[in-house]
């Protein structure tokens, strides 16, 4: 169980860190909010099979987020006034 907890915490940190690298302010704030909400919503889950499914879904989302960061770096725009 401790291994799963460490895995989930590591995944949470990776998702937040990767979300902070998005080039667009709105996407960054959405990613941060969505990650926090999803993990908060499922923090009381005790079924091991469902936890593994949620971890798998989070890993897939991390891969998508990494691709989006790469694309954003290739075709990104300048910072918004609010970010300066």
CSV table of C-alpha atoms in Angstrom, one decimal:
chain,number,residue,atom,x,y,z
A,1,UNK,CA,0.0,0.0,0.0
A,2,UNK,CA,2.9,2.4,0.8
A,3,UNK,CA,4.3,1.7,-2.7
A,4,UNK,CA,1.0,2.8,-4.3
A,5,UNK,CA,0.9,5.9,-2.1
A,6,UNK,CA,4.4,6.9,-3.2
A,7,UNK,CA,3.5,6.1,-6.8
A,8,UNK,CA,0.4,8.3,-6.6
A,9,UNK,CA,2.3,11.2,-4.9
A,10,UNK,CA,5.0,11.0,-7.5
A,11,UNK,CA,2.5,11.0,-10.3
A,12,UNK,CA,0.7,14.0,-8.8
A,13,UNK,CA,4.0,16.0,-8.5
A,14,UNK,CA,5.0,15.1,-12.1
A,15,UNK,CA,1.6,16.2,-13.4
A,16,UNK,CA,1.8,19.5,-11.6
A,17,UNK,CA,5.4,20.1,-12.7
A,18,UNK,CA,4.6,19.3,-16.3
A,19,UNK,CA,1.5,21.5,-16.3
A,20,UNK,CA,3.6,24.4,-15.1
A,21,UNK,CA,5.7,24.1,-18.3
A,22,UNK,CA,2.7,24.8,-20.6
A,23,UNK,CA,3.3,28.0,-22.6
A,24,UNK,CA,-0.2,29.4,-22.3
A,25,UNK,CA,-1.3,30.9,-19.0
A,26,UNK,CA,-4.9,29.6,-19.4
A,27,UNK,CA,-3.8,26.1,-20.1
A,28,UNK,CA,-1.4,26.2,-17.2
A,29,UNK,CA,-4.1,27.3,-14.8
A,30,UNK,CA,-6.6,24.8,-16.2
A,31,UNK,CA,-4.0,21.9,-15.9
A,32,UNK,CA,-3.2,22.8,-12.3
A,33,UNK,CA,-6.9,23.0,-11.4
A,34,UNK,CA,-7.8,19.8,-13.2
A,35,UNK,CA,-5.0,17.8,-11.6
A,36,UNK,CA,-5.8,19.0,-8.1
A,37,UNK,CA,-9.5,18.4,-8.6
A,38,UNK,CA,-9.1,14.9,-10.0
A,39,UNK,CA,-6.7,13.8,-7.2
A,40,UNK,CA,-8.9,15.4,-4.5
A,41,UNK,CA,-12.0,13.7,-5.9
A,42,UNK,CA,-10.4,10.3,-5.7
A,43,UNK,CA,-8.4,10.6,-2.5
A,44,UNK,CA,-10.8,8.3,-0.6
A,45,UNK,CA,-10.7,5.5,-3.1
A,46,UNK,CA,-9.9,2.1,-1.5
A,47,UNK,CA,-10.5,-0.4,-4.2
A,48,UNK,CA,-7.1,-1.6,-5.5
A,49,UNK,CA,-8.4,-2.3,-9.0
A,50,UNK,CA,-10.0,1.1,-9.4
A,51,UNK,CA,-6.8,2.8,-8.0
A,52,UNK,CA,-4.7,1.0,-10.6
A,53,UNK,CA,-7.1,2.2,-13.4
A,54,UNK,CA,-6.9,5.7,-12.1
A,55,UNK,CA,-3.1,5.5,-12.0
A,56,UNK,CA,-3.1,4.2,-15.6
A,57,UNK,CA,-5.4,7.1,-16.7
A,58,UNK,CA,-3.1,9.6,-14.9
A,59,UNK,CA,-0.1,8.2,-16.7
A,60,UNK,CA,-1.8,8.5,-20.0
A,61,UNK,CA,-2.7,12.1,-19.2
A,62,UNK,CA,0.9,12.8,-18.2
A,63,UNK,CA,2.0,11.6,-21.6
A,64,UNK,CA,-0.6,13.8,-23.3
A,65,UNK,CA,0.6,16.8,-21.2
A,66,UNK,CA,4.2,16.1,-22.1
A,67,UNK,CA,3.3,16.1,-25.8
A,68,UNK,CA,1.3,19.3,-25.4
A,69,UNK,CA,4.3,21.0,-23.7
A,70,UNK,CA,6.5,20.0,-26.5
A,71,UNK,CA,4.1,21.3,-29.2
A,72,UNK,CA,3.7,24.5,-27.1
A,73,UNK,CA,7.4,25.1,-27.1
A,74,UNK,CA,7.6,24.7,-30.9
A,75,UNK,CA,4.7,26.9,-31.7
A,76,UNK,CA,4.2,28.9,-28.5
A,77,UNK,CA,3.4,32.6,-28.4
A,78,UNK,CA,4.8,35.3,-26.2
A,79,UNK,CA,3.7,35.8,-22.6
A,80,UNK,CA,0.5,37.6,-21.7
A,81,UNK,CA,0.5,40.9,-20.0
A,82,UNK,CA,-0.8,39.3,-16.8
A,83,UNK,CA,2.3,37.1,-16.7
A,84,UNK,CA,4.9,39.8,-17.0
